[in-house]
CSV table of C-alpha atoms in Angstrom, one decimal:
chain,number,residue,atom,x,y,z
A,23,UNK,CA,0.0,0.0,0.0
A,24,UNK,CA,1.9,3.6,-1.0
A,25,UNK,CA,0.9,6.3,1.3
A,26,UNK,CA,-0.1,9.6,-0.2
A,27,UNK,CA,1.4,12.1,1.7
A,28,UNK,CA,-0.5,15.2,3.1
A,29,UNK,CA,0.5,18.9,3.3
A,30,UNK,CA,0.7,18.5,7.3
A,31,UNK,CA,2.9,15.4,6.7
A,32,UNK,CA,5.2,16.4,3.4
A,33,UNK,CA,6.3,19.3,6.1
A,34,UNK,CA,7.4,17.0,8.3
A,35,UNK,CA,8.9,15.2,6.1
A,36,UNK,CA,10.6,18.4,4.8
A,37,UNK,CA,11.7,19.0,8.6
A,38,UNK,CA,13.3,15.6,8.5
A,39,UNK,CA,14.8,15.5,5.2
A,40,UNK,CA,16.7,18.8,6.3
A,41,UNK,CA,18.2,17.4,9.2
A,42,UNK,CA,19.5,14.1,7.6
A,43,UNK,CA,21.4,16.6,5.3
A,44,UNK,CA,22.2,18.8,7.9
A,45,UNK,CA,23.7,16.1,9.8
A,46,UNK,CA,25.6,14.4,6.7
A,47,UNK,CA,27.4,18.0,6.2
A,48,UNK,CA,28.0,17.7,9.8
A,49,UNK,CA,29.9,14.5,9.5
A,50,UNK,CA,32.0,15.0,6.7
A,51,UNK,CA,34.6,16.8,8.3
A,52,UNK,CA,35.5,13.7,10.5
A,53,UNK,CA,35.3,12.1,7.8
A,54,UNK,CA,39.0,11.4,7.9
A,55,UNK,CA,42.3,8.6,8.6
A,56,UNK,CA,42.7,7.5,11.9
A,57,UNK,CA,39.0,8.2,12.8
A,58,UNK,CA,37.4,4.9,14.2
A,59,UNK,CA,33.6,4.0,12.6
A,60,UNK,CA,32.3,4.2,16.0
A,61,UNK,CA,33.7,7.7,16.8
A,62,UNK,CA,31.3,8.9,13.5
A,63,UNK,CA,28.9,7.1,14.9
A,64,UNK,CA,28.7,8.6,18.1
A,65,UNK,CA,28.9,11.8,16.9
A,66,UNK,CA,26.1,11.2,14.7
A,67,UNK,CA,23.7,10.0,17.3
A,68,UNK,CA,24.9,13.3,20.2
A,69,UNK,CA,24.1,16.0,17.0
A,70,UNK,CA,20.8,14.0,16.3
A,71,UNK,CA,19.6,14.1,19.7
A,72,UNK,CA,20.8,17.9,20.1
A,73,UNK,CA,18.6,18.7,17.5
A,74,UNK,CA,15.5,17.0,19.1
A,75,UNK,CA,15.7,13.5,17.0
A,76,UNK,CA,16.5,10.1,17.2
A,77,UNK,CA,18.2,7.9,15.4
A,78,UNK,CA,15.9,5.1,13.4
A,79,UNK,CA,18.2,2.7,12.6
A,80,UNK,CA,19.3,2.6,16.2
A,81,UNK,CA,17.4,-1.2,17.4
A,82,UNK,CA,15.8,-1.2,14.1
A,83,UNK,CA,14.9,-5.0,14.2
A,84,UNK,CA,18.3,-5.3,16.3
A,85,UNK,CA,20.4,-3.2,14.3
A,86,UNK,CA,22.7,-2.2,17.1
A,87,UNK,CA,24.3,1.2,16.3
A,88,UNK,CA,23.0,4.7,15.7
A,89,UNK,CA,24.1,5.1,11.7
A,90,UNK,CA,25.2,2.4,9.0
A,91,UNK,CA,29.3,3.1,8.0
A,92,UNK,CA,30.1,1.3,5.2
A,93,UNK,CA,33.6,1.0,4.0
A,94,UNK,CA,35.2,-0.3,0.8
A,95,UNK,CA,33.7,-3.9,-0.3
A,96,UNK,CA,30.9,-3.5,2.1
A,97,UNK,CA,27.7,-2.4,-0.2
A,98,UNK,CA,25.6,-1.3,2.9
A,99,UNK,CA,24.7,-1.7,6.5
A,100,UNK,CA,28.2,-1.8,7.8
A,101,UNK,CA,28.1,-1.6,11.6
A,102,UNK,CA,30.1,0.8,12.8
A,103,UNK,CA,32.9,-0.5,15.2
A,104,UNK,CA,35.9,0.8,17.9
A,105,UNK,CA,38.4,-1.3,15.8
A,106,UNK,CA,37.5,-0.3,12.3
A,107,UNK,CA,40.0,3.2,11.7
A,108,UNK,CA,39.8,4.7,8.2
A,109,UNK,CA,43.2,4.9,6.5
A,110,UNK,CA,44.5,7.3,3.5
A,111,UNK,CA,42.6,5.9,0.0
A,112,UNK,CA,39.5,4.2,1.6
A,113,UNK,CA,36.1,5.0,0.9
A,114,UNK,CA,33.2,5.1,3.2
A,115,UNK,CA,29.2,5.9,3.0
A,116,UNK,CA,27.6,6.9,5.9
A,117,UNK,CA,23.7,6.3,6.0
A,118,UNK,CA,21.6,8.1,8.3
A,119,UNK,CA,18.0,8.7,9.5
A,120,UNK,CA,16.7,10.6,11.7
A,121,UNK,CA,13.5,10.3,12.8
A,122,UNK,CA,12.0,14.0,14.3
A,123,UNK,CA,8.8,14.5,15.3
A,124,UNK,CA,7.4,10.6,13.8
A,125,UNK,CA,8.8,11.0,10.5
A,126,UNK,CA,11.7,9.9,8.4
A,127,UNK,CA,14.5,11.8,6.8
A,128,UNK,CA,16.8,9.0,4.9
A,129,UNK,CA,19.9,10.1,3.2
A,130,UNK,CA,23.5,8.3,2.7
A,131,UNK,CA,26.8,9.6,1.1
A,132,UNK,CA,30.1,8.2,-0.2
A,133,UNK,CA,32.7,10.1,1.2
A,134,UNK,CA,36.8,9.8,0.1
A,135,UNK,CA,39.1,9.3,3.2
A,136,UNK,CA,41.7,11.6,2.8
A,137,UNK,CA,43.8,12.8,-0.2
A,138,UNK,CA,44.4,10.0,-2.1
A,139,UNK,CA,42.5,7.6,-3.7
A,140,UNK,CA,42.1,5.3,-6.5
A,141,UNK,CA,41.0,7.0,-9.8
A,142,UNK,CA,39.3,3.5,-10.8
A,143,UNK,CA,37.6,4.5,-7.3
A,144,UNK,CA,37.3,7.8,-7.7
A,145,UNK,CA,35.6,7.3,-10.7
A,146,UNK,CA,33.0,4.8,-9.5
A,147,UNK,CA,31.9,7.1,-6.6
A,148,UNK,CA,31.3,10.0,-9.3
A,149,UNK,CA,29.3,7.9,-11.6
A,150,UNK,CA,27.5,6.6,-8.5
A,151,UNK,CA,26.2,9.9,-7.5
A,152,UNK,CA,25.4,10.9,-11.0
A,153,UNK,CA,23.7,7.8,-11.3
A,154,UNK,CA,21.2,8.7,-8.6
A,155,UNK,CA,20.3,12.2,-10.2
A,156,UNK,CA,19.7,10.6,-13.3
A,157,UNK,CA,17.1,8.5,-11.7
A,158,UNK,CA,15.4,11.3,-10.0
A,159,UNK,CA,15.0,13.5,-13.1
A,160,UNK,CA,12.7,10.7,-14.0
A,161,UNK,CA,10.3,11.7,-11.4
A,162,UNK,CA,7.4,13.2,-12.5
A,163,UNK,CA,3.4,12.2,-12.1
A,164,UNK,CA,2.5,10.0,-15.3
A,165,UNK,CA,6.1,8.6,-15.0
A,166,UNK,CA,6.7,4.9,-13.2
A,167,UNK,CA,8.8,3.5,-11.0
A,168,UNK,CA,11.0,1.7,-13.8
A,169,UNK,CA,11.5,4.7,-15.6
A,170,UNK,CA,13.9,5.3,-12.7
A,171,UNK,CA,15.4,2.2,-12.5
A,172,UNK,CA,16.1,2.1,-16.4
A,173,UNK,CA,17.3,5.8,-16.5
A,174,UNK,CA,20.1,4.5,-13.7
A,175,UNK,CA,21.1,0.9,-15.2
A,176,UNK,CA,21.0,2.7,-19.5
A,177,UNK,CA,23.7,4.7,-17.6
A,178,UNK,CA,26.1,2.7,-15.0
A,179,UNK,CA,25.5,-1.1,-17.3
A,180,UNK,CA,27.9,0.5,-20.3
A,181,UNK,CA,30.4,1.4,-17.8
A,182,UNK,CA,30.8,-1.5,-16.8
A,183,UNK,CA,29.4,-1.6,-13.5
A,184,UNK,CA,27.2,-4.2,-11.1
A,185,UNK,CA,24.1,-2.3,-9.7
A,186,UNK,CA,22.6,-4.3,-6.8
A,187,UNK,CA,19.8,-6.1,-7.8
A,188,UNK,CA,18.8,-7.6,-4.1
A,189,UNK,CA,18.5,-4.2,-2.3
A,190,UNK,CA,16.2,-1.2,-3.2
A,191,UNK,CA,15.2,2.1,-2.4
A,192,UNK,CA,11.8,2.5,-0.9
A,193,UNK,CA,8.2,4.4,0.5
A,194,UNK,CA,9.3,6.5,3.8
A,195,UNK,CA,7.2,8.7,6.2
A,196,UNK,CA,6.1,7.7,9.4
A,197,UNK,CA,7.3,4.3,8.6
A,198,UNK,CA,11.2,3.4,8.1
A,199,UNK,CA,10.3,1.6,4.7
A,200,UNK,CA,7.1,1.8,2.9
A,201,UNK,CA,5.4,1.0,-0.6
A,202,UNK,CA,6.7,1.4,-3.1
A,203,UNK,CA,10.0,-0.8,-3.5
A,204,UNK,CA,12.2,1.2,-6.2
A,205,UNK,CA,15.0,-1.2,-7.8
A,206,UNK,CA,18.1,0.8,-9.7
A,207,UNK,CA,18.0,-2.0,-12.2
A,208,UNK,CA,16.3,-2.4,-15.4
A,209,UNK,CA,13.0,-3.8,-15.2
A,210,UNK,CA,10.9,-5.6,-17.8
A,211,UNK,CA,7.8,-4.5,-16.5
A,212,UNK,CA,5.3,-1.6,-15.3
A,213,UNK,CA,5.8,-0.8,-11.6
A,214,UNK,CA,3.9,1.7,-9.6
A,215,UNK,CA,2.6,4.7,-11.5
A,216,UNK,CA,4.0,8.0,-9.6
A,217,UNK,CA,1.8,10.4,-8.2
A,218,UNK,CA,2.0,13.8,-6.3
A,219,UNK,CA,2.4,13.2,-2.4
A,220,UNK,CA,4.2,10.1,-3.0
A,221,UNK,CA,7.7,10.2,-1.5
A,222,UNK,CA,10.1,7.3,-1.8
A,223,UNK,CA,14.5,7.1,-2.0
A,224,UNK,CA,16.5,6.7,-4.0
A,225,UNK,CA,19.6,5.3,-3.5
A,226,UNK,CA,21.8,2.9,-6.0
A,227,UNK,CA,24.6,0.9,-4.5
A,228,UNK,CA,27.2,0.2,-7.2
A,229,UNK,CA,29.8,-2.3,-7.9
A,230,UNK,CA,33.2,-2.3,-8.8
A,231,UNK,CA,32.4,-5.7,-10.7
A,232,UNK,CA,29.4,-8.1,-9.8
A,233,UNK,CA,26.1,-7.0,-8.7
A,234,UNK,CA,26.3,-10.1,-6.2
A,235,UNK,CA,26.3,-9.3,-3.0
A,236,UNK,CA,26.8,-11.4,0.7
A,237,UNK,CA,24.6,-11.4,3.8
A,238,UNK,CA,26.7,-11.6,6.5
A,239,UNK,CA,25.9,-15.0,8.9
A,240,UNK,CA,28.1,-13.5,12.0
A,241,UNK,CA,26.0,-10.3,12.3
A,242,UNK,CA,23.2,-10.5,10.0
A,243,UNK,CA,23.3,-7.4,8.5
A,244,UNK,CA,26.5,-6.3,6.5
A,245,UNK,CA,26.4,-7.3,3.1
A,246,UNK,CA,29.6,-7.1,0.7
A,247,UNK,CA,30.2,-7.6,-2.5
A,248,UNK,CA,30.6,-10.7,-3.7
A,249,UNK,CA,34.0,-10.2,-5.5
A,250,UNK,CA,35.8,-8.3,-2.8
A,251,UNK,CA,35.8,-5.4,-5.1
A,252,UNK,CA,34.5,-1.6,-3.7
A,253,UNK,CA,31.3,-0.8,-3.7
A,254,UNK,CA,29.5,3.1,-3.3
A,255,UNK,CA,25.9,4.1,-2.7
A,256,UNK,CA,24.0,7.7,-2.3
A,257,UNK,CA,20.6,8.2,-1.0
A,258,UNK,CA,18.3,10.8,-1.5
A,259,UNK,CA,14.6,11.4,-0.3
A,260,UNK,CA,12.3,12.4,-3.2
A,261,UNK,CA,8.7,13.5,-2.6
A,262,UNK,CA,7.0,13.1,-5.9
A,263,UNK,CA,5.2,17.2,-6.8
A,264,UNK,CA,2.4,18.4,-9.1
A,265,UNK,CA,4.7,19.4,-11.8
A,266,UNK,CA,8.0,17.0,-11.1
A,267,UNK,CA,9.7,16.9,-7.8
A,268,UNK,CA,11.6,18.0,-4.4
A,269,UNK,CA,14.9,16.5,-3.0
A,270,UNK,CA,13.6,16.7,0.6
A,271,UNK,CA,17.4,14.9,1.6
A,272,UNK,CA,19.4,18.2,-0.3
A,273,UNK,CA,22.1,19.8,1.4
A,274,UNK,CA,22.1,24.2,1.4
């Protein structure tokens, strides 16, 4: 069931899509080597709760941490840890969401640790955030959910890259994930037809080379790539207007 989204409750969402960014532009300047996973965590979870939030992935059907920090060959949900220290020429996306006032801002980044890294890598991250753009230009009312997911895969498949198949975007308000599931893939079908109020991420994670991924069996949530090779993902909030649409996740 997709949830058509109110005034009342698009402001909210607004609200919360503001401080997600707010608190991803926050971040980035720890972003850094010798900086432990946990210490970003932490200092995400004191600036949400300064600013009257908390975090929603935080016990999220047991996830145990305050943010997801996912480094290098780990696609997503990377829990953040005392022992993991970024060094010079890794990459990292941070994922957060904080939930103010019942509702959900959702936003993630890929951010380069330090001053040198891999162009190959480089590269990927670039194309991975372009990638994500190009899907949301496809929102519009009339438009469909697979006109987003073959917008993103007509641009990252000729590069060369995997695009997760088994992990989606996805419906956000009140509830962490909602209707409609968005897939950064191409489909060979007609999925949900788009329609003002609607509001929904967007968010590709992609490979270095396959799209397979691995659960993990020791913590039940990190997954990494198949292959070992580096993986990015960015994340956006969209809410779906009359005439097109509004990052809710942007940073000013």
């Amino acid at each position: 069931m997709i949830f058509i989204k109110n005034k009342s409750e698009i402001e909210k969402m607004r609200a919360a899509g503001k401080l997600a960014a707010k608190l991803l532009d926050y971040i980035s300047s720890y972003v850094k080597p010798g900086v432990s996973t946990l210490e970003i965590n932490d200092l995400c979870e004191e600036f949400t709760r300064k600013h009257g939030a908390k975090s929603a992935p935080l016990g999220y059907k047991g996830f145990p941490k305050s943010v997801c920090t996912s480094v290098n060959q780990v696609v997503c949900h990377g829990i953040p840890k005392a022992t993991e220290v970024l060094k010079e020429g890794d990459i990292i996306n941070v994922d957060v969401t904080p939930l103010l006032d019942g509702y959900h801002g959702d936003s993630s980044r890929t951010f380069l640790v330090g001053a040198k890294t891999d162009p190959t890598v480089e590269t990927l991250v670039r194309d991975t955030e372009r990638a994500m753009y190009i899907g949301i230009e496809q929102i519009r009312p009339g438009n469909r959910v697979n006109d987003i997911s073959n917008a993103i895969d007509d641009f990252l498949t000729p590069k060369g890259y995997g695009i997760v198949r088994d992990l989606m975007g996805h419906g956000i308000g009140r509830g962490f994930h909602e209707d409609p599931q968005v897939p950064h893939f191409r489909q060979n079908r007609k999925l949900a037809k788009l329609e003002p109020g609607m509001i929904f991420t967007v968010e590709p994670m992609v490979n270095l080379g396959t799209w397979q991924v691995n659960f993990s069996k020791e913590d039940h949530w990190t997954v990494t790539t198949k292959d070992g090779k580096w993986s990015a993902q960015f994340e956006h909030t969209v809410l779906v207007t009359e005439k097109g649409y509004e990052i809710l996740t942007i940073s000013d």
